[in-house]
Coordinates of C-alpha atoms and ligand atoms in Angstrom, one line a residue:
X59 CA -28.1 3.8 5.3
X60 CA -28.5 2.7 8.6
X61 CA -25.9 2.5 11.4
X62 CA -24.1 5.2 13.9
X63 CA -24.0 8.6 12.1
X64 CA -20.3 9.5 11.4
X65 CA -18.5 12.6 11.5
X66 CA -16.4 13.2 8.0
X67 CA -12.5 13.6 8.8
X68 CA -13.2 12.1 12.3
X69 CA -11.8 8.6 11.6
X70 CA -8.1 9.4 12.7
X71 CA -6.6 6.9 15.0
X72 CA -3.2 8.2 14.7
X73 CA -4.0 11.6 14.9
X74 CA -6.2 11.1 17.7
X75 CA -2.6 9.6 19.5
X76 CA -0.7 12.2 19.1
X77 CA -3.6 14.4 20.2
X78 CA -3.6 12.7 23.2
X79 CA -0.2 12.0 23.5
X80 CA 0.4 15.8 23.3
X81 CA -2.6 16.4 26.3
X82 CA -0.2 14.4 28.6
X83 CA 2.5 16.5 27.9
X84 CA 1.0 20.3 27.7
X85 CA 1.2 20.4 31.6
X86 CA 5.4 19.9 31.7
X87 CA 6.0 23.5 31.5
X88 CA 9.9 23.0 32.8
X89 CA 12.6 24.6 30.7
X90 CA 13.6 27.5 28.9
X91 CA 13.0 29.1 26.0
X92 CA 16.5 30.2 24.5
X93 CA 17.3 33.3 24.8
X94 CA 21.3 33.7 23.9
X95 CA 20.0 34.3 20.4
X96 CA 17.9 37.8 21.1
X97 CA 15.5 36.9 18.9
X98 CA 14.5 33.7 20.1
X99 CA 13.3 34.9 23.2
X100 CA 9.9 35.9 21.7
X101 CA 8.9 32.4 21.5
X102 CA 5.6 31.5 22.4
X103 CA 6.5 28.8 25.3
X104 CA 2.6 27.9 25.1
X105 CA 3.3 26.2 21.9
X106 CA 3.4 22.5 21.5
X107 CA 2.8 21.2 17.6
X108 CA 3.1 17.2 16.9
X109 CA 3.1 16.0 13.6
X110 CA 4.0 12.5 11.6
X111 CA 4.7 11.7 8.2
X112 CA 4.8 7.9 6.8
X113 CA 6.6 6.7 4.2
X114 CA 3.8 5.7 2.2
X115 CA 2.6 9.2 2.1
X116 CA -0.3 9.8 4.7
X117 CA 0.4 12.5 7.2
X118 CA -1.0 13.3 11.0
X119 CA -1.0 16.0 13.7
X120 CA -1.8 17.6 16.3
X121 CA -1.7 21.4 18.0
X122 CA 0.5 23.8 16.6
X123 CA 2.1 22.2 14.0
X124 CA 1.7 24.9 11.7
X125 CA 3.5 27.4 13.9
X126 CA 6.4 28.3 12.0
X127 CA 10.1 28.2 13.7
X128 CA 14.0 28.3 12.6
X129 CA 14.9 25.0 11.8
X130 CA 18.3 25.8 13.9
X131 CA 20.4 22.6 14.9
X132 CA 18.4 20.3 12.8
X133 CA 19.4 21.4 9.3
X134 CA 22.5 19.7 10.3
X135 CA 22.0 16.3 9.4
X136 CA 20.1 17.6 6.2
X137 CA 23.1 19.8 5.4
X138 CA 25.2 16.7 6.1
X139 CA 23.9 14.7 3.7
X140 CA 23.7 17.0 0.8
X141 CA 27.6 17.4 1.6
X142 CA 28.4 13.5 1.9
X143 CA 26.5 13.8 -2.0
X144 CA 28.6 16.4 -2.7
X145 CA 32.3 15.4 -1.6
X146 CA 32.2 11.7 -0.9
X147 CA 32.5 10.1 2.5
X148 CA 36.1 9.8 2.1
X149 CA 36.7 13.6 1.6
X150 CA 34.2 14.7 4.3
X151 CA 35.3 12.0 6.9
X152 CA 38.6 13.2 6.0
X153 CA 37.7 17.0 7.5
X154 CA 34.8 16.1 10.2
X155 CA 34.3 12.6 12.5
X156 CA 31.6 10.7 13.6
X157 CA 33.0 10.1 17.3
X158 CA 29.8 11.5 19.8
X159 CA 32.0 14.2 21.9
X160 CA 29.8 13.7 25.4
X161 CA 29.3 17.4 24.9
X162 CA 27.2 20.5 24.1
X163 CA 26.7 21.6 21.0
X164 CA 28.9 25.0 21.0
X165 CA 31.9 22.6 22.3
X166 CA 35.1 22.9 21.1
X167 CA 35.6 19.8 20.4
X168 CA 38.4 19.7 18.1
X169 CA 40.5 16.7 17.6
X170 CA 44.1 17.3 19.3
X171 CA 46.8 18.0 15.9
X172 CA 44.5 17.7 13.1
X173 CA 41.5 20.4 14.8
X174 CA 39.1 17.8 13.0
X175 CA 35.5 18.7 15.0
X176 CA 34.4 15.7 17.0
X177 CA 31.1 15.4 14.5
X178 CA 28.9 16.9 12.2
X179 CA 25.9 17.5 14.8
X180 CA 27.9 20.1 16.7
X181 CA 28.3 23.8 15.9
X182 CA 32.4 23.3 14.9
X183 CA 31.0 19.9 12.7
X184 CA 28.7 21.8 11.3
X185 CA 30.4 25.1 10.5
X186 CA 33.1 23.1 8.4
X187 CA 30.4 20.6 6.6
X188 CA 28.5 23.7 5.5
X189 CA 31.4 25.1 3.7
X190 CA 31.9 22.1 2.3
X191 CA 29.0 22.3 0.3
X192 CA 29.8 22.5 -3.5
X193 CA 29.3 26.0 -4.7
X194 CA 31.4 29.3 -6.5
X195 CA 30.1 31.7 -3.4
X196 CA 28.8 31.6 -0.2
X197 CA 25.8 33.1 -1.7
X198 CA 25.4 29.9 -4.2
X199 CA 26.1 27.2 -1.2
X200 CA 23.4 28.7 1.1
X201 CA 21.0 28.5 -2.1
X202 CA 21.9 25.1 -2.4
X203 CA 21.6 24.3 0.9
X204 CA 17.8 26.4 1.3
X205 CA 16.6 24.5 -1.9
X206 CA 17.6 21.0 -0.5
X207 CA 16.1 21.9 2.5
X208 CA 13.0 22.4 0.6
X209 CA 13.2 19.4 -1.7
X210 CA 13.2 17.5 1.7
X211 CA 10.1 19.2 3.2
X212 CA 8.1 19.2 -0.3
X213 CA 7.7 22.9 -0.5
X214 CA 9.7 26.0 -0.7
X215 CA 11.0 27.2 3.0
X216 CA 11.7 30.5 3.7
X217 CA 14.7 32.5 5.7
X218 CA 13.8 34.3 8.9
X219 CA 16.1 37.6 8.5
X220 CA 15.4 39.0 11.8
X221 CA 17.0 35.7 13.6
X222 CA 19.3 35.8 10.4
X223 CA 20.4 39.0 11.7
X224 CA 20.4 38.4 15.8
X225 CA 22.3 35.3 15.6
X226 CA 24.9 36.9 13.0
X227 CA 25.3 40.0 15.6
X228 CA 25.6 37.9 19.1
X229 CA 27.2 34.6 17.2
X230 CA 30.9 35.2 18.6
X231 CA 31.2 31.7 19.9
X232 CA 30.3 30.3 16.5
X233 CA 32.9 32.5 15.1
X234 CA 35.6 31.5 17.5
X235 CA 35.0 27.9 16.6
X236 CA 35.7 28.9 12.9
X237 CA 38.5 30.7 13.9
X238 CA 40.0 27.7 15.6
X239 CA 39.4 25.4 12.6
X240 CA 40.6 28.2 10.3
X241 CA 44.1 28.3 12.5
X242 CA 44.6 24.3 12.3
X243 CA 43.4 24.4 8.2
X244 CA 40.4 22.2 8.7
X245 CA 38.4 25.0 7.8
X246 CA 39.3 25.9 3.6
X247 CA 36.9 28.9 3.4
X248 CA 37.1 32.6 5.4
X249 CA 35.7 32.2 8.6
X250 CA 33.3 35.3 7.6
X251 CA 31.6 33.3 4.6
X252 CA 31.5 30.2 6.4
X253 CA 29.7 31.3 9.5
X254 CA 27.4 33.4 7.6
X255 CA 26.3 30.5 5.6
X256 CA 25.6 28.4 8.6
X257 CA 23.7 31.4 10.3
X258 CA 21.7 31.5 7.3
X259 CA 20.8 28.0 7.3
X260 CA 19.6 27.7 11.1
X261 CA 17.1 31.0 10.3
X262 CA 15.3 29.0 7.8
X263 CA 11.7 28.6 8.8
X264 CA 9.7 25.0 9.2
X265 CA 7.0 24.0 11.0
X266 CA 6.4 20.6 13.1
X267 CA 4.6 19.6 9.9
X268 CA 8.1 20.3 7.8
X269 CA 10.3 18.7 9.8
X270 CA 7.6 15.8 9.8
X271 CA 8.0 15.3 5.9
X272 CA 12.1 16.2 6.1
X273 CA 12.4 13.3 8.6
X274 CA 10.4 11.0 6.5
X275 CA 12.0 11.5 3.2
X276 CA 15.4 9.9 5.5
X277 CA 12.9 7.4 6.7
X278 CA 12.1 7.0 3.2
X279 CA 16.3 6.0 1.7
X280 CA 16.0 9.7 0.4
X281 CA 13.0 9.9 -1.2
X282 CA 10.2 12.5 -0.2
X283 CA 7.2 10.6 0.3
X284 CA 4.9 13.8 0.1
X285 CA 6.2 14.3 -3.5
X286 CA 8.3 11.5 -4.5
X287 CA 11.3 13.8 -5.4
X288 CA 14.5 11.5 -4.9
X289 CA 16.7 13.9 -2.5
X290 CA 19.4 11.8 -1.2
X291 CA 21.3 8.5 -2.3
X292 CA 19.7 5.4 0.4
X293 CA 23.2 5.3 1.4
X294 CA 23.9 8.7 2.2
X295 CA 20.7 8.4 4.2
X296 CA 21.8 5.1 6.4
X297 CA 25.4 7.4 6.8
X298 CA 23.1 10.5 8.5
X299 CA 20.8 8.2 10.3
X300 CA 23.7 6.8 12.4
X301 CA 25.3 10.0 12.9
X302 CA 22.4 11.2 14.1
X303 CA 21.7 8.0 15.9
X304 CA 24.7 8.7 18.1
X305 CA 25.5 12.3 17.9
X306 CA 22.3 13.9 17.5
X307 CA 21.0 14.9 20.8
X308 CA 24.4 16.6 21.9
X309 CA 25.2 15.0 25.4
X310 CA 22.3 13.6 26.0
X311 CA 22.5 11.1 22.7
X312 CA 23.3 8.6 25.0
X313 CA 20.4 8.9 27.6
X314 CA 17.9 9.5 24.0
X315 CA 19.1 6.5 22.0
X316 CA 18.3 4.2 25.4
X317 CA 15.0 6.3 26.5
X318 CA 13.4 6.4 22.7
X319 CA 16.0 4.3 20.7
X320 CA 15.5 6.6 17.4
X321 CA 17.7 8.6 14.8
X322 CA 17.4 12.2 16.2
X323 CA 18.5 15.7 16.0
X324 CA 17.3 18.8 18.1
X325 CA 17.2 22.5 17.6
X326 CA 17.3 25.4 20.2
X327 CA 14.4 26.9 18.8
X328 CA 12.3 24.0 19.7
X329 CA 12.2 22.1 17.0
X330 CA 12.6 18.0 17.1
X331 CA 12.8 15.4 14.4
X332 CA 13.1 11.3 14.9
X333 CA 13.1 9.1 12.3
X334 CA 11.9 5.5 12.4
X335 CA 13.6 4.1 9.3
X336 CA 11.3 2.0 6.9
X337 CA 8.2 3.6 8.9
X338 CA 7.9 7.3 9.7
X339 CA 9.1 10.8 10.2
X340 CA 8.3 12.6 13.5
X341 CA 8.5 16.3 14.0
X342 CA 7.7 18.4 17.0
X343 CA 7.8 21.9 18.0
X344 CA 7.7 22.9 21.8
X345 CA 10.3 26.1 22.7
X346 CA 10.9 25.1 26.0
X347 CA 14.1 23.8 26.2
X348 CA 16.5 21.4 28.8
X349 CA 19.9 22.3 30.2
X350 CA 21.4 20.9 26.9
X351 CA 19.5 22.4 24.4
X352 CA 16.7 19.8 23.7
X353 CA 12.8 20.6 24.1
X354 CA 11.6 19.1 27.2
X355 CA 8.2 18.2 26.1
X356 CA 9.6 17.5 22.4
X357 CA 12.0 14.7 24.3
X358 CA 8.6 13.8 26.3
X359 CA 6.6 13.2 23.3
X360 CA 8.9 11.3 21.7
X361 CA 9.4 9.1 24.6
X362 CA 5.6 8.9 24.9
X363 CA 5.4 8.3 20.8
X364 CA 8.6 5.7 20.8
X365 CA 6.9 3.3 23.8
X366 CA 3.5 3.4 22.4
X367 CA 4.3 3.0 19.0
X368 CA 6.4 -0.1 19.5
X369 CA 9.7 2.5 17.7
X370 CA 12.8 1.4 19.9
X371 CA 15.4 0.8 17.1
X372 CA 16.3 -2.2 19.4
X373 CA 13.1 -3.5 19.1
X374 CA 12.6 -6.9 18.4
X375 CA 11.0 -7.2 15.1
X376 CA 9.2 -10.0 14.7
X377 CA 9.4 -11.4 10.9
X378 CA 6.7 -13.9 9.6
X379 CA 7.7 -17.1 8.0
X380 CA 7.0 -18.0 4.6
X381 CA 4.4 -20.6 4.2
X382 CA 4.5 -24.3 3.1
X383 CA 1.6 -25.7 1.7
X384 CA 1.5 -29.2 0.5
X385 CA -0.7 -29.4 -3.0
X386 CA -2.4 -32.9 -2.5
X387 CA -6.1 -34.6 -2.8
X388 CA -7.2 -31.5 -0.5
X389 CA -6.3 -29.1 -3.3
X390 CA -9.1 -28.3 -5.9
X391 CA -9.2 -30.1 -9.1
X392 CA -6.8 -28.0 -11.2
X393 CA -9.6 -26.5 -13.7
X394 CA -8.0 -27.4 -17.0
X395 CA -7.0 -31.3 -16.5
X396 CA -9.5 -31.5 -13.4
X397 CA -6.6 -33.5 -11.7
X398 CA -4.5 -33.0 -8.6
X399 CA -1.5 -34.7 -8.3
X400 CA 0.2 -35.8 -5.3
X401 CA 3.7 -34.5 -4.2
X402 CA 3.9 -31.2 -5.2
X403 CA 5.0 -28.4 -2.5
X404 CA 4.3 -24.9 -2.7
X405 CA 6.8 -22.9 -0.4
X406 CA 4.3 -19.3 -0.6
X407 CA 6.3 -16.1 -0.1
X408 CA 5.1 -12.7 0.8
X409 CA 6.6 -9.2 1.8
X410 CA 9.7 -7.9 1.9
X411 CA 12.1 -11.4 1.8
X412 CA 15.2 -10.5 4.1
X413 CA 17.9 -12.8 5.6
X414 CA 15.7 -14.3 8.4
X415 CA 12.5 -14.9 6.4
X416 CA 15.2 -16.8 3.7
X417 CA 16.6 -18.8 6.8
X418 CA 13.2 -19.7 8.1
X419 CA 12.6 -21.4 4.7
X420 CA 16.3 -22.7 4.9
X421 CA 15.7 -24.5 8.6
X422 CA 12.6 -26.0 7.0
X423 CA 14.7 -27.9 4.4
X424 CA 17.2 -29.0 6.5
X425 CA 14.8 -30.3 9.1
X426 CA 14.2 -32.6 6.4
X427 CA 16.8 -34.7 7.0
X428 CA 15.4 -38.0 5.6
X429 CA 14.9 -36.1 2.3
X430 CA 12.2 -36.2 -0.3
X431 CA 9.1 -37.9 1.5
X432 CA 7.4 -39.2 -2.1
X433 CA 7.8 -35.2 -3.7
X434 CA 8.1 -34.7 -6.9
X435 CA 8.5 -30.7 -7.4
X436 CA 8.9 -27.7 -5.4
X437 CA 6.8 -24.8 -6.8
X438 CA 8.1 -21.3 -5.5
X439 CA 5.5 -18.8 -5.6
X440 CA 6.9 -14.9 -5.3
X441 CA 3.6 -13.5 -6.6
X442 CA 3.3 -11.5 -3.5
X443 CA 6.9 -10.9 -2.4
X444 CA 7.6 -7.0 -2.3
X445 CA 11.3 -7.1 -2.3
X446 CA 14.0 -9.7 -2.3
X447 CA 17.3 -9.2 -0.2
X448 CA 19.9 -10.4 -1.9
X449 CA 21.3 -12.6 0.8
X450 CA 17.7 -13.7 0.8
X451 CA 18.1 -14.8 -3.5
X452 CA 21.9 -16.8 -2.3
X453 CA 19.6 -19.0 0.5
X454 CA 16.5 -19.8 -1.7
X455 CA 18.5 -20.2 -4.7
X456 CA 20.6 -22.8 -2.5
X457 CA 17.3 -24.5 -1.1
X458 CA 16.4 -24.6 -4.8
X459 CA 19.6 -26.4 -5.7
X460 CA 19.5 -28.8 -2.8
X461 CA 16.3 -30.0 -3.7
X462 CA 16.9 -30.4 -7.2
X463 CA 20.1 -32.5 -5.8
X464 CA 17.1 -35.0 -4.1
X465 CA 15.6 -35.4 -7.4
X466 CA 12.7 -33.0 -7.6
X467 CA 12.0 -30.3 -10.0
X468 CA 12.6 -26.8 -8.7
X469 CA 9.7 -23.7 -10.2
X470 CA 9.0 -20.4 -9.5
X471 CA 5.7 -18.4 -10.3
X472 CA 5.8 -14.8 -10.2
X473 CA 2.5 -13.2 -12.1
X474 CA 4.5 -10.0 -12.8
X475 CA 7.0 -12.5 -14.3
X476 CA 10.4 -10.6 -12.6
X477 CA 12.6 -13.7 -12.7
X478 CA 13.5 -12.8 -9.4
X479 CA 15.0 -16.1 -8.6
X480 CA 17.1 -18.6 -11.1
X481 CA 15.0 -22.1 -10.7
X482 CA 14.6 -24.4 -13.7
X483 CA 11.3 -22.2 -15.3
X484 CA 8.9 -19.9 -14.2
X485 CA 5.5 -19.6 -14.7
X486 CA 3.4 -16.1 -14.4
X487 CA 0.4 -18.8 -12.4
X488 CA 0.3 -21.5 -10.5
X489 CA -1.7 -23.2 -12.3
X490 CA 0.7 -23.0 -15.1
X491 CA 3.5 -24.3 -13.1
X492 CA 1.4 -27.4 -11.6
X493 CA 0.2 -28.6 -15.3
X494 CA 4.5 -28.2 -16.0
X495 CA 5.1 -30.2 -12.6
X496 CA 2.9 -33.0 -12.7
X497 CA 3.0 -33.6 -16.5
X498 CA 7.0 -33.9 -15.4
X499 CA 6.0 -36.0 -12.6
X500 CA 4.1 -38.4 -15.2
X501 CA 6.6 -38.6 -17.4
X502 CA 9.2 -39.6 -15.1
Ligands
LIG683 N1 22.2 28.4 15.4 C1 22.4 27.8 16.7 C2 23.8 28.0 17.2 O1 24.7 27.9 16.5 C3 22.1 26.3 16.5 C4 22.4 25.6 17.8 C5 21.3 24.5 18.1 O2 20.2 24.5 17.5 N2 21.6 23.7 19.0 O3 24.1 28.3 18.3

């Protein structure tokens, strides 16, 4: 074999990004580590770990992304979730909102009258979603909430007693909160056994790598793409992802949302996650943290990650438009009557159908306002369509009609034969459906 000798394991264009992504950022040394937990305070504030996990499975990083940390603030939106599964989003809605409060996350930000907690992404929120959490005793819903959390990261996470035990000792803020909620009967569990389960959940241990795969399983509508296990209901995962679309990033959701335009939620340990729904889950690990609470090169890289990796929720997507192709004398011989007939259109679909690809299709027809130029048969082939919206099935099924209101006879092919549209027959080739066509065509 001839050629440019080639280094095994070195073909990684993504993780050569975020390895480079991460050099431009390993000079920012601004920020803090945290220190009004004791125990965070021996942070190495030299690390910097990147990693990303896609939805199809394949996995990337870069630094110290095996550097393990307390998952702190973002076991909230995970915690979140497994209590929307639990109660219902009536019940939970009912007890914490979804309003961003404009302020940090150890606010008390109680609603006036009710003492409802402005959101689940804040302390308060996230005290009183904890103890909602199905379970007989505290010690029951924190292994509940430690085995979800490890579901989502695809393998067993651990608890970090020491920060267990310094955040329990100095957390009196936390407890006030509890306290508050207790007084205004928001909160339906002892502040004691409440707090301690949330302390517990923030002292579980993750790496960049975790929080990588736990963002991707909510990229993924729930299920873990590193082993497939089906955590969370698709809906429950569209609920978080806007909470944590607007609330995430404390008081500076605002700033991140138009800066990065991504699903977020921060810890004061370091720890980062960003989810780009459909795509990929991002985790980073950097201890240095802002004024609010946030990692300064975690924010940084994500920034860096977002622009480059064309991520900005607001993005414009742009969709491809199913093809037309018009079977005439340029088409090959069909192989079994060795004859082409004229008129036949073949409206060729691929990917994931949604409402705009449908419409594309839709302003095709109608552009055709003369009608049926000497056509006998529309042949839809969904061979190669992934997915079908169902507002996508209402517009071709309606294309379908039209046309078979001008006269002409209306097929689908699909060669795994999953009838996902109602035309006249399908046929699992084309060929199939273009013997059916024409033989109607002579007939006629
Ligand atoms: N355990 C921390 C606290 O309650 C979590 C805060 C955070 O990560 N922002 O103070």
């Amino acid at each position: 074999v001839t050629g440019r000798p080639h280094e095994r394991g070195a073909f990684d264009p993504v993780g050569a990004m975020l390895a480079q992504i991460r050099a431009d950022n390993l000079g920012n040394v601004r920020g803090e580590v945290a220190s009004y937990i004791p125990e965070l305070s021996s942070a190495d504030p030299g690390h910097f770990g990147l990693a990303l996990a896609g939805v199809a499975g394949s996995e990337y990083h870069a630094g110290d992304s095996t550097v393990p940390f307390t998952i702190q603030s973002i076991s909230k939106p995970f915690v979140y979730a497994l209590a929307l599964t639990d109660v219902g989003v009536d019940a939970l809605l009912a007890k914490v909102g979804v309003e961003p409060s404009g302020e940090g996350f150890n606010a008390i930000s109680l609603e006036p009258g009710t003492g409802r907690p402005a959101n689940p992404m804040i302390n308060a929120g996230a005290i009183l979603t904890a103890s909602m959490v199905e379970a007989h005793s505290p010690g029951e819903r924190f292994d509940r909430i430690r085995s979800m959390l490890s579901r989502c990261a695809g393998r067993e996470l651990e608890l970090d007693t020491a920060v267990y035990r310094s955040e329990r000792s100095t957390g009196d803020r936390n407890m006030a909160l509890a306290h508050l909620m207790r007084q205004a009967g928001v909160l339906s569990v002892p502040v004691d056994e409440a707090v301690d389960v949330y302390f517990r959940q923030c002292s579980v241990l993750v790496t960049a790598e975790d929080l990588a795969v736990m963002a991707a399983t909510l990229a993924n509508a729930g299920v873990n793409p590193r082993t497939g296990d089906e955590v969370f209901d698709p809906l429950v995962t569209e609920h978080v992802l806007s909470v944590m679309a607007t609330c995430g990033m404390y008081d500076s959701s605002g700033d991140w949302l138009v800066r990065v335009g991504l699903p977020a939620k921060s810890g004061v340990a370091g720890g980062l996650v960003a989810v780009s729904p459909s795509q990929f889950g991002i985790g980073l690990y950097s201890p240095l943290l802002d004024q609010r609470g946030n990692s300064v090169r975690g924010v940084a890289a994500s920034a860096e990650i977002s622009g480059r990796f064309s991520l900005h929720l607001m993005h414009r997507v742009k969709r491809t438009a199913p093809s037309f192709a018009r079977v005439d004398a340029t088409h090959p011989p069909h192989p079994v009557t060795g004859e082409v007939g004229p008129g036949v259109v073949v409206l060729n679909m691929h990917g994931d159908i949604e409402f705009t690809t449908a419409e594309h299709a839709l302003l095709a027809v109608k552009a055709r306002s003369e009608g049926p130029q000497g056509e006998t048969a529309l042949v839809v082939d969904v061979s190669n369509v992934t997915a079908c919206d169902p507002v996508a099935v209402l517009i071709i099924e309606a294309i379908a009609d039209e046309l078979a209101a001008w006269g002409l006879d209306v097929v689908t092919v699909d060669e795994h034969g999953r009838r996902l549209l109602r035309t006249k027959a399908e046929f699992l080739s084309l060929d199939d459906a273009l013997v059916f066509c024409h033989q109607r065509a002579e007939t006629a």
